[in-house]
Coordinates of C-alpha atoms in Angstrom, one line a residue:
X7 CA 47.1 85.6 78.4
X8 CA 49.5 88.2 77.3
X9 CA 52.0 89.8 79.6
X10 CA 53.2 93.3 78.5
X11 CA 56.1 94.7 80.5
X12 CA 56.9 98.5 80.2
X13 CA 60.0 99.3 82.2
X14 CA 60.4 102.9 81.2
X15 CA 58.6 105.8 79.5
X16 CA 59.9 105.0 76.0
X17 CA 59.5 101.3 76.7
X18 CA 55.9 102.1 77.4
X19 CA 55.7 103.5 73.9
X20 CA 57.1 100.5 72.1
X21 CA 57.1 97.2 74.1
X22 CA 57.0 93.5 73.6
X23 CA 54.0 91.3 74.3
X24 CA 54.7 87.9 75.8
X25 CA 52.2 85.0 75.9
X26 CA 50.9 83.0 78.8
X27 CA 47.9 80.6 79.1
X28 CA 45.1 79.5 81.4
X29 CA 44.8 75.7 81.5
X30 CA 43.1 72.6 82.9
X31 CA 44.8 70.6 85.6
X32 CA 43.6 67.0 86.0
X33 CA 44.5 64.1 88.3
X34 CA 44.1 61.0 86.2
X35 CA 44.9 57.3 86.4
X36 CA 47.1 55.5 83.9
X37 CA 44.0 54.1 82.3
X38 CA 42.9 57.6 81.1
X39 CA 45.9 57.6 78.8
X40 CA 44.7 54.4 77.1
X41 CA 41.1 55.6 76.5
X42 CA 39.4 54.5 79.7
X43 CA 36.0 56.0 80.4
X44 CA 35.6 59.1 82.6
X45 CA 33.0 61.4 83.9
X46 CA 33.1 65.0 85.1
X47 CA 30.8 65.4 88.0
X48 CA 30.4 68.5 90.0
X49 CA 28.8 69.9 93.1
X50 CA 26.2 72.6 93.6
X51 CA 27.5 75.9 94.7
X52 CA 25.8 79.0 96.1
X53 CA 25.4 81.9 93.7
X54 CA 26.6 84.5 96.2
X55 CA 28.6 84.7 99.4
X56 CA 28.2 80.9 100.2
X57 CA 24.4 81.4 101.0
X58 CA 22.2 78.7 99.5
X59 CA 19.2 80.9 99.7
X60 CA 20.7 83.2 97.0
X61 CA 20.3 80.3 94.6
X62 CA 22.3 77.2 93.7
X63 CA 24.3 76.8 90.5
X64 CA 25.6 73.4 89.4
X65 CA 29.2 73.5 88.2
X66 CA 28.5 70.6 85.9
X67 CA 26.3 67.5 86.0
X68 CA 25.2 67.3 89.7
X69 CA 25.3 63.9 91.4
X70 CA 22.7 64.8 94.0
X71 CA 19.9 67.2 94.7
X72 CA 20.8 70.7 95.9
X73 CA 21.1 71.3 99.7
X74 CA 17.9 72.1 101.6
X75 CA 16.8 75.7 101.1
X76 CA 18.7 76.0 97.8
X77 CA 16.8 77.4 94.8
X78 CA 17.7 76.1 91.3
X79 CA 17.2 78.4 88.3
X80 CA 16.3 76.4 85.2
X81 CA 18.5 78.7 83.1
X82 CA 21.5 78.0 85.3
X83 CA 20.9 74.2 85.0
X84 CA 20.6 74.5 81.2
X85 CA 23.8 76.6 81.1
X86 CA 25.7 74.1 83.3
X87 CA 24.6 71.2 81.0
X88 CA 25.8 73.1 77.9
X89 CA 29.2 73.8 79.6
X90 CA 29.5 70.2 80.6
X91 CA 29.1 69.0 77.0
X92 CA 31.8 71.5 75.8
X93 CA 34.2 70.3 78.6
X94 CA 33.5 66.6 77.9
X95 CA 34.4 67.2 74.2
X96 CA 37.5 69.1 75.3
X97 CA 38.6 66.3 77.6
X98 CA 38.0 63.7 74.9
X99 CA 40.4 65.6 72.7
X100 CA 42.9 65.8 75.5
X101 CA 42.7 62.0 76.1
X102 CA 43.5 61.3 72.5
X103 CA 46.5 63.8 72.3
X104 CA 47.9 63.2 75.8
X105 CA 50.2 60.3 75.0
X106 CA 52.2 62.7 72.7
X107 CA 52.6 65.3 75.4
X108 CA 55.8 66.0 77.1
X109 CA 56.5 63.8 80.2
X110 CA 57.7 65.8 83.3
X111 CA 58.9 64.3 86.5
X112 CA 57.3 65.7 89.6
X113 CA 60.0 68.3 90.3
X114 CA 60.0 69.5 86.7
X115 CA 56.2 69.6 86.7
X116 CA 56.1 71.7 89.9
X117 CA 58.7 74.1 88.5
X118 CA 56.9 74.4 85.1
X119 CA 53.6 75.4 86.6
X120 CA 54.8 77.1 89.8
X121 CA 54.1 80.6 88.4
X122 CA 50.7 82.1 87.7
X123 CA 52.0 83.1 84.2
X124 CA 52.6 80.0 82.1
X125 CA 53.8 80.9 78.7
X126 CA 54.9 77.8 76.8
X127 CA 52.6 75.3 78.3
X128 CA 48.9 74.8 78.7
X129 CA 46.9 71.8 80.0
X130 CA 48.6 69.3 82.4
X131 CA 47.6 65.7 83.4
X132 CA 48.9 64.6 86.8
X133 CA 49.2 60.9 86.6
X134 CA 48.5 59.2 89.9
X135 CA 49.0 55.7 91.2
X136 CA 45.6 55.8 92.9
X137 CA 42.7 53.8 91.4
X138 CA 39.0 54.5 91.3
X139 CA 36.6 52.0 89.7
X140 CA 35.0 53.4 86.6
X141 CA 36.6 56.8 87.0
X142 CA 39.9 57.6 85.3
X143 CA 39.7 61.4 86.1
X144 CA 40.1 61.5 89.8
X145 CA 40.0 65.3 90.2
X146 CA 40.1 68.2 87.8
X147 CA 39.9 72.0 87.8
X148 CA 40.7 75.1 85.9
X149 CA 43.6 77.5 86.4
X150 CA 41.9 80.8 85.7
X151 CA 43.6 84.1 86.2
X152 CA 42.4 86.2 89.1
X153 CA 43.3 89.5 90.6
X154 CA 45.1 87.7 93.5
X155 CA 47.1 85.7 91.0
X156 CA 46.7 82.5 93.1
X157 CA 45.7 80.3 90.2
X158 CA 48.5 77.9 90.8
X159 CA 47.2 77.0 94.3
X160 CA 46.4 73.4 93.2
X161 CA 50.1 72.6 93.4
X162 CA 49.8 73.1 97.2
X163 CA 46.4 71.3 97.6
X164 CA 46.3 68.6 100.3
X165 CA 42.8 67.0 100.4
X166 CA 40.0 66.4 97.9
X167 CA 38.0 69.2 99.4
X168 CA 40.8 71.7 99.5
X169 CA 39.7 75.1 98.2
X170 CA 43.2 76.5 97.7
X171 CA 45.5 78.7 99.6
X172 CA 45.9 82.5 99.6
X173 CA 49.6 82.0 98.9
X174 CA 51.3 79.0 97.6
X175 CA 55.0 78.3 97.7
X176 CA 55.7 75.6 95.2
X177 CA 59.4 75.6 96.0
X178 CA 58.7 73.8 99.2
X179 CA 57.1 70.9 97.3
X180 CA 59.8 70.8 94.7
X181 CA 62.3 70.0 97.5
X182 CA 60.5 66.7 98.1
X183 CA 58.9 65.8 94.8
X184 CA 58.5 62.0 95.5
X185 CA 56.0 62.7 98.2
X186 CA 54.0 65.3 96.2
X187 CA 50.2 64.9 96.5
X188 CA 47.5 66.9 94.8
X189 CA 44.1 66.8 96.4
X190 CA 45.2 63.8 98.4
X191 CA 46.3 61.7 95.4
X192 CA 50.0 60.7 95.1
X193 CA 51.5 61.9 91.8
X194 CA 53.9 59.8 89.8
X195 CA 54.6 62.1 86.9
X196 CA 52.9 64.7 84.6
X197 CA 52.1 65.0 81.0
X198 CA 52.3 68.6 79.8
X199 CA 50.9 70.1 76.6
X200 CA 53.6 72.2 75.0
X201 CA 52.5 75.3 73.0
X202 CA 54.5 77.9 71.1
X203 CA 55.1 81.1 73.0
X204 CA 53.6 84.1 71.2
X205 CA 55.4 87.4 71.1
X206 CA 54.8 90.6 69.3
X207 CA 55.9 94.2 69.3
X208 CA 53.3 96.8 70.2
X209 CA 53.1 100.5 70.7
X210 CA 50.8 102.9 72.6
X211 CA 49.2 105.4 70.2
X212 CA 48.3 107.8 73.1
X213 CA 51.8 107.8 74.6
X214 CA 53.3 108.2 71.1
X215 CA 51.2 111.3 70.5
X216 CA 52.2 112.8 73.9
X217 CA 55.9 112.0 73.3
X218 CA 55.7 113.6 69.8
X219 CA 53.9 116.7 71.1
X220 CA 56.6 117.2 73.8
X221 CA 59.4 116.6 71.4
X222 CA 57.9 119.1 68.9
X223 CA 57.7 121.7 71.7
X224 CA 61.3 121.0 72.6
X225 CA 62.6 121.3 69.1
X226 CA 60.6 124.5 68.6
X227 CA 62.1 126.0 71.8
X228 CA 65.6 125.0 70.6
X229 CA 65.1 126.6 67.2
X230 CA 63.6 129.7 68.8
X231 CA 66.7 130.1 71.0
X232 CA 69.0 129.4 68.1
X233 CA 67.5 132.0 65.8
X234 CA 66.5 134.5 68.5
X235 CA 69.9 134.8 70.1
X236 CA 73.5 134.9 68.8
X237 CA 74.8 131.4 69.5
X238 CA 78.3 132.8 70.0
X239 CA 77.1 134.9 73.0
X240 CA 75.2 132.2 74.8
X241 CA 76.9 131.4 78.2
X242 CA 77.0 127.6 78.4
X243 CA 80.0 127.0 80.6
X244 CA 81.8 128.7 83.5
X245 CA 84.6 129.6 81.0
X246 CA 82.0 131.3 78.7
X247 CA 80.8 133.4 81.7
X248 CA 84.4 134.4 82.7
X249 CA 85.2 135.4 79.1
X250 CA 82.0 137.4 78.9
X251 CA 82.4 139.2 82.2
X252 CA 86.0 140.0 81.5
X253 CA 85.0 141.6 78.3
X254 CA 81.9 143.3 79.6
X255 CA 82.4 143.9 83.3
X256 CA 79.2 143.9 85.3
X257 CA 79.0 147.0 87.5
X258 CA 76.4 145.4 89.9
X259 CA 79.0 143.0 91.2
X260 CA 81.9 145.4 91.9
X261 CA 83.2 145.6 95.5
X262 CA 82.4 142.0 96.4
X263 CA 85.5 140.1 95.0
X264 CA 85.4 137.4 97.7
X265 CA 81.8 136.5 97.0
X266 CA 81.0 132.8 96.9
X267 CA 78.0 130.7 95.8
X268 CA 76.4 130.1 99.2
X269 CA 77.1 133.6 100.6
X270 CA 75.9 135.5 97.6
X271 CA 72.9 137.0 99.2
X272 CA 75.0 138.4 102.1
X273 CA 77.4 140.0 99.7
X274 CA 74.6 141.6 97.7
X275 CA 73.3 143.2 100.9
X276 CA 76.8 144.6 101.9
X277 CA 78.3 145.3 98.5
X278 CA 81.6 147.2 98.9
X279 CA 82.2 146.0 102.4
X280 CA 85.8 144.8 102.8
X281 CA 86.2 141.3 104.1
X282 CA 89.2 139.3 105.3
X283 CA 90.6 136.6 103.2
X284 CA 90.9 133.1 104.8
X285 CA 93.0 130.3 103.5
X286 CA 90.7 127.8 105.3
X287 CA 90.2 124.8 103.2
X288 CA 86.6 124.5 102.0
X289 CA 84.7 121.3 101.3
X290 CA 83.9 120.4 97.7
X291 CA 80.3 120.1 98.9
X292 CA 80.1 123.9 99.3
X293 CA 80.0 124.1 95.5
X294 CA 76.4 122.8 95.6
X295 CA 73.4 124.2 97.4
X296 CA 72.2 122.4 100.5
X297 CA 68.8 121.8 98.9
X298 CA 70.3 119.9 96.0
X299 CA 72.3 117.7 98.4
X300 CA 69.3 117.0 100.6
X301 CA 67.2 116.2 97.5
X302 CA 69.7 113.8 96.1
X303 CA 70.3 112.1 99.5
X304 CA 66.6 111.8 100.1
X305 CA 66.0 110.3 96.7
X306 CA 68.6 107.6 97.2
X307 CA 67.4 106.8 100.7
X308 CA 63.8 106.7 99.5
X309 CA 64.8 104.2 96.8
X310 CA 66.6 102.1 99.4
X311 CA 63.5 102.2 101.6
X312 CA 61.4 101.1 98.6
X313 CA 63.8 98.1 98.2
X314 CA 63.2 97.1 101.8
X315 CA 59.5 97.3 101.3
X316 CA 59.7 95.1 98.2
X317 CA 61.4 92.4 100.2
X318 CA 58.8 92.6 102.9
X319 CA 56.1 92.3 100.3
X320 CA 57.8 89.3 98.8
X321 CA 58.1 87.7 102.2
X322 CA 54.5 88.3 102.9
X323 CA 53.6 86.5 99.7
X324 CA 55.5 83.5 100.9
X325 CA 58.5 84.0 98.6
X326 CA 61.9 82.5 99.7
X327 CA 64.4 85.3 100.2
X328 CA 67.6 83.3 99.8
X329 CA 69.8 84.5 97.0
X330 CA 69.4 81.4 94.9
X331 CA 65.6 81.7 94.9
X332 CA 65.7 85.4 94.1
X333 CA 68.1 84.8 91.2
X334 CA 65.6 82.4 89.7
X335 CA 63.0 85.1 89.5
X336 CA 65.4 86.9 87.1
X337 CA 65.7 90.6 86.1
X338 CA 62.5 92.4 84.9
X339 CA 60.5 89.1 84.8
X340 CA 56.9 88.9 85.8
X341 CA 56.0 86.6 88.7
X342 CA 52.8 86.2 90.7
X343 CA 54.7 86.8 93.9
X344 CA 56.3 90.0 92.8
X345 CA 53.2 91.9 91.8
X346 CA 52.0 95.0 93.6
X347 CA 48.9 97.2 93.3
X348 CA 50.7 100.3 92.3
X349 CA 54.3 101.5 92.2
X350 CA 56.8 103.8 90.6
X351 CA 60.3 104.9 90.7
X352 CA 62.1 108.0 89.9
X353 CA 65.5 108.3 88.2
X354 CA 65.8 112.0 89.2
X355 CA 68.3 111.1 91.9
X356 CA 70.7 109.7 89.3
X357 CA 70.4 112.8 87.1
X358 CA 70.8 115.1 90.1
X359 CA 73.9 113.1 91.1
X360 CA 75.6 113.8 87.8
X361 CA 74.7 117.5 87.8
X362 CA 76.2 117.7 91.3
X363 CA 79.4 115.9 90.2
X364 CA 79.7 118.3 87.3
X365 CA 79.4 121.3 89.7
X366 CA 82.1 119.8 92.0
X367 CA 84.6 119.2 89.2
X368 CA 84.0 122.7 87.8
X369 CA 84.6 124.2 91.3
X370 CA 87.8 122.1 91.5
X371 CA 89.0 123.4 88.1
X372 CA 88.2 126.9 89.2
X373 CA 90.3 126.5 92.4
X374 CA 93.4 125.7 90.3
X375 CA 93.5 129.3 89.0
X376 CA 95.0 130.3 92.4
X377 CA 98.0 128.0 91.9
X378 CA 98.7 127.4 88.2
X379 CA 98.1 129.4 85.0
X380 CA 95.5 127.8 82.8
X381 CA 93.2 128.7 80.0
X382 CA 89.5 129.0 80.2
X383 CA 87.2 126.0 79.5
X384 CA 84.7 127.3 77.0
X385 CA 82.0 125.9 74.7
X386 CA 83.7 127.2 71.5
X387 CA 87.5 127.2 72.2
X388 CA 89.8 129.6 70.3
X389 CA 93.6 129.3 70.4
X390 CA 94.8 127.6 73.6
X391 CA 91.4 127.7 75.2
X392 CA 90.1 124.4 76.5
X393 CA 86.8 122.7 75.4
X394 CA 84.2 121.6 77.9
X395 CA 84.2 118.1 79.3
X396 CA 82.2 115.7 77.0
X397 CA 80.9 113.7 80.0
X398 CA 80.4 116.5 82.4
X399 CA 83.6 115.6 84.3
X400 CA 87.2 114.7 83.4
X401 CA 87.3 111.8 81.1
X402 CA 88.5 109.2 83.6
X403 CA 85.8 110.1 86.2
X404 CA 83.1 110.8 83.6
X405 CA 83.6 107.4 82.0
X406 CA 83.2 105.7 85.3
X407 CA 80.2 107.7 86.3
X408 CA 78.6 107.0 82.9
X409 CA 79.0 103.3 83.3
X410 CA 77.6 103.4 86.8
X411 CA 74.6 105.5 85.7
X412 CA 73.9 103.3 82.7
X413 CA 74.0 100.3 84.9
X414 CA 71.8 101.9 87.5
X415 CA 69.2 103.0 84.9
X416 CA 69.1 99.5 83.5
X417 CA 68.7 97.9 86.9
X418 CA 66.0 100.4 87.8
X419 CA 64.1 99.5 84.6
X420 CA 64.3 95.9 85.7
X421 CA 63.3 96.6 89.3
X422 CA 59.8 97.8 88.9
X423 CA 57.7 97.9 85.8
X424 CA 54.1 98.1 84.6
X425 CA 52.5 94.8 83.7
X426 CA 49.4 94.6 81.4
X427 CA 47.9 91.2 81.2
X428 CA 45.5 90.0 78.5
X429 CA 43.9 86.7 79.4
X430 CA 43.6 83.8 76.9
X431 CA 41.4 80.7 77.3
X432 CA 42.5 77.1 77.6
X433 CA 42.1 76.6 73.9
X434 CA 44.1 79.8 73.0
X435 CA 41.1 82.0 72.3
X436 CA 40.8 85.4 74.1
X437 CA 38.6 85.6 77.2
X438 CA 35.8 88.1 76.7
X439 CA 36.1 91.2 78.8
X440 CA 32.6 90.8 80.3
X441 CA 31.0 89.1 83.2
X442 CA 27.9 88.3 81.2
X443 CA 27.2 85.0 79.4
X444 CA 27.5 86.6 76.0
X445 CA 30.6 85.1 74.4
X446 CA 30.3 87.1 71.2
X447 CA 32.1 90.1 72.5
X448 CA 35.5 90.8 70.9
X449 CA 37.0 92.6 73.9
X450 CA 39.7 90.8 75.8
X451 CA 39.8 90.4 79.5
X452 CA 42.9 92.0 81.0
X453 CA 44.5 93.1 84.3
X454 CA 46.9 96.0 84.9
X455 CA 49.4 95.9 87.7
X456 CA 53.0 96.6 88.6
X457 CA 55.7 94.0 89.0
X458 CA 59.1 94.1 90.6
X459 CA 62.2 92.0 90.6
X460 CA 63.8 91.5 94.0
X461 CA 67.2 90.5 92.6
X462 CA 67.3 93.6 90.4
X463 CA 66.3 95.7 93.4
X464 CA 69.3 94.2 95.3
X465 CA 71.7 95.2 92.6
X466 CA 70.0 98.6 92.2
X467 CA 70.4 99.3 95.9
X468 CA 74.1 98.3 95.7
X469 CA 74.6 100.6 92.7
X470 CA 72.7 103.4 94.5
X471 CA 74.7 103.0 97.7
X472 CA 78.0 103.1 95.6
X473 CA 76.9 106.4 94.0
X474 CA 75.8 107.7 97.4
X475 CA 79.1 106.9 99.0
X476 CA 80.9 108.5 96.1
X477 CA 78.8 111.6 96.5
X478 CA 79.6 111.7 100.2
X479 CA 83.3 111.1 99.5
X480 CA 83.4 114.0 97.0
X481 CA 81.5 116.2 99.5
X482 CA 84.2 115.7 102.1
X483 CA 87.1 116.4 99.8
X484 CA 88.7 119.8 100.4
X485 CA 90.1 122.5 98.1
X486 CA 93.7 123.4 98.7
X487 CA 94.5 126.2 101.2
X488 CA 94.4 129.6 99.5
X489 CA 91.9 128.6 96.9
X490 CA 89.6 131.3 95.5
X491 CA 86.0 131.6 96.8
X492 CA 83.8 128.7 95.7
X493 CA 81.7 130.2 92.9
X494 CA 80.7 126.9 91.2
X495 CA 78.1 127.8 88.5
X496 CA 76.8 130.9 90.2
X497 CA 77.0 133.6 87.5
X498 CA 76.9 136.5 90.1
X499 CA 79.8 135.1 92.0
X500 CA 81.7 134.5 88.8
X501 CA 81.1 138.1 87.7
X502 CA 82.3 139.3 91.1
X503 CA 85.6 137.6 90.5
X504 CA 86.0 139.2 87.0
X505 CA 87.0 142.8 87.7
X506 CA 90.7 143.0 86.8
X507 CA 92.4 146.4 86.9
X508 CA 93.7 145.8 83.4
X509 CA 92.6 143.4 80.7
X510 CA 93.4 143.8 77.0
X511 CA 91.6 142.1 74.1
X512 CA 94.6 140.0 73.0
X513 CA 94.9 138.5 76.5
X514 CA 91.3 137.2 76.6
X515 CA 92.3 134.0 74.9
X516 CA 95.4 133.2 76.9
X517 CA 96.0 131.7 80.4
X518 CA 94.7 133.2 83.6
X519 CA 95.4 133.2 87.4
X520 CA 93.3 134.3 90.4
X521 CA 94.8 136.4 93.1
X522 CA 95.3 139.9 94.6
X523 CA 95.3 142.4 91.8
X524 CA 97.4 145.5 92.3
X525 CA 98.4 147.2 95.6
X526 CA 96.4 147.9 98.7
X527 CA 94.3 151.1 98.6
X528 CA 93.6 152.5 102.1
X529 CA 94.5 149.1 103.5
X530 CA 92.0 147.3 101.3
X531 CA 93.0 145.0 98.5
X532 CA 91.2 143.6 95.5
X533 CA 91.1 140.1 94.1
X534 CA 90.3 139.1 90.6
X535 CA 90.9 136.8 87.6
X536 CA 94.0 138.3 85.8
X537 CA 96.1 137.3 82.8
X538 CA 99.1 135.1 83.4
X539 CA 101.2 137.8 81.8
X540 CA 100.2 140.3 84.5
X541 CA 100.9 137.8 87.2
X542 CA 104.4 137.0 85.9
X543 CA 105.1 140.7 85.7
X544 CA 104.4 141.0 89.4
X545 CA 101.1 143.0 89.2
X546 CA 99.2 140.2 90.9
X547 CA 100.1 137.8 93.7
X548 CA 98.4 135.3 96.1
X549 CA 96.1 137.0 98.6
X550 CA 97.4 137.2 102.2
X551 CA 95.7 135.5 105.1
X552 CA 93.7 138.0 107.2
X553 CA 94.1 140.9 104.8
X554 CA 90.8 142.5 103.8
X555 CA 89.7 142.7 100.2
X556 CA 86.7 144.3 98.5
X557 CA 87.0 145.7 95.0
X558 CA 87.4 148.7 92.8

């Protein structure tokens, strides 16, 4: 069978296809390897729900009559006879080629076939020290893929009549390989048929069409904005907004110079009302709305809860949860014990985190205008103006966040992923996607499911917790006492702070300060962004604690 893993949206467009195989497992004597005779007998089995009255079907050549009350359909008997001959021919070929197969000791054999998805091996002979007169094949069966992915149950079989286990933990048998028994027969070693793993690159035409359509829409929107509007007048950064509002002051935001992002609605309702200035130190977290904080925290916590659920699911499947066993499962690798019916993950929390971090650092940069003269940070700098941050934050912090985000994105892609399985027969031919007896169909049987990697989830949770703690740490940081109102990226609050008494064209590209602009008027002052030249000439100064300010 073929296992296709699609970790992400673009990985779903172009992805690799890995091979795996169904196979025969057979408990044989040493004589089988030297050409001893063998027979493949089988028992009658009910057609439906274990009820003999629904009809009896012989697996292969029956050794006795069907149970009392069981009906035998001549067609079923003829079909079983035909299948028997095909299987006998297949086993004859295996008997001839088996001496050239790879010998595996018990532990190696258990590990090689411990997973439902066997990619580089096929049929296996379990050589036993038991003897049976005239019978060199003591027991045999087929490892066919099923929706429960328990086709390796034979490793954990105990008696000749064992029908398999719902969940099998081969690792427990690998710990004591010398005493390993299959269907009650002690196993000395295995002979395994090695085959080449098949891999290919495939793409989804439907997803490709959807992605192309969305990208065409995106490019069209970008071109429309580019040609519809003057690119030089588009406000991309906080500095762009300040520069624009200083040049074209907005009359709707006058009289509210102490407006901040979170209190903007209140200032709108009482525009012109003088308010006292407070030097109380604000948290960095006030630069971001409460809804965004809640969404980001909930997203991270939801992912951590998902990680806990994944471990519970793995435990229920009988998987050992010690670090060594989890590490063996690997990152982004498909395993029968790490398959779920449906699942998904969202990376939105990571993107929200970076947008929040950008807002926090922009607010921190804004606060500096109250203490030191600095130029505006704009998208198209002129003169001494500063350019915007390439990574959304100062280089040192931005580089660290970029590395953490890249690592988290990769870990998430390895944590949970779509698995599409195309099943191939014991001889390497595709299994028809039909329950009928018509083998002429060219459709391939397949299963679709979701897989997850516990060890990748562990590291993803660690990375998510690190980002969450960083976010909390930044939230709790405080701006210096006497900082301007926290406007963040709120254009209305930025506009309210851009009503200087005097501003000339030549000063637009210089350095600025924020503070009380001019003298008190009827006991009410006015705060604004002003040029550093006006500050040095004494026309502006830091606002005073408790004094009321509004605007002019």
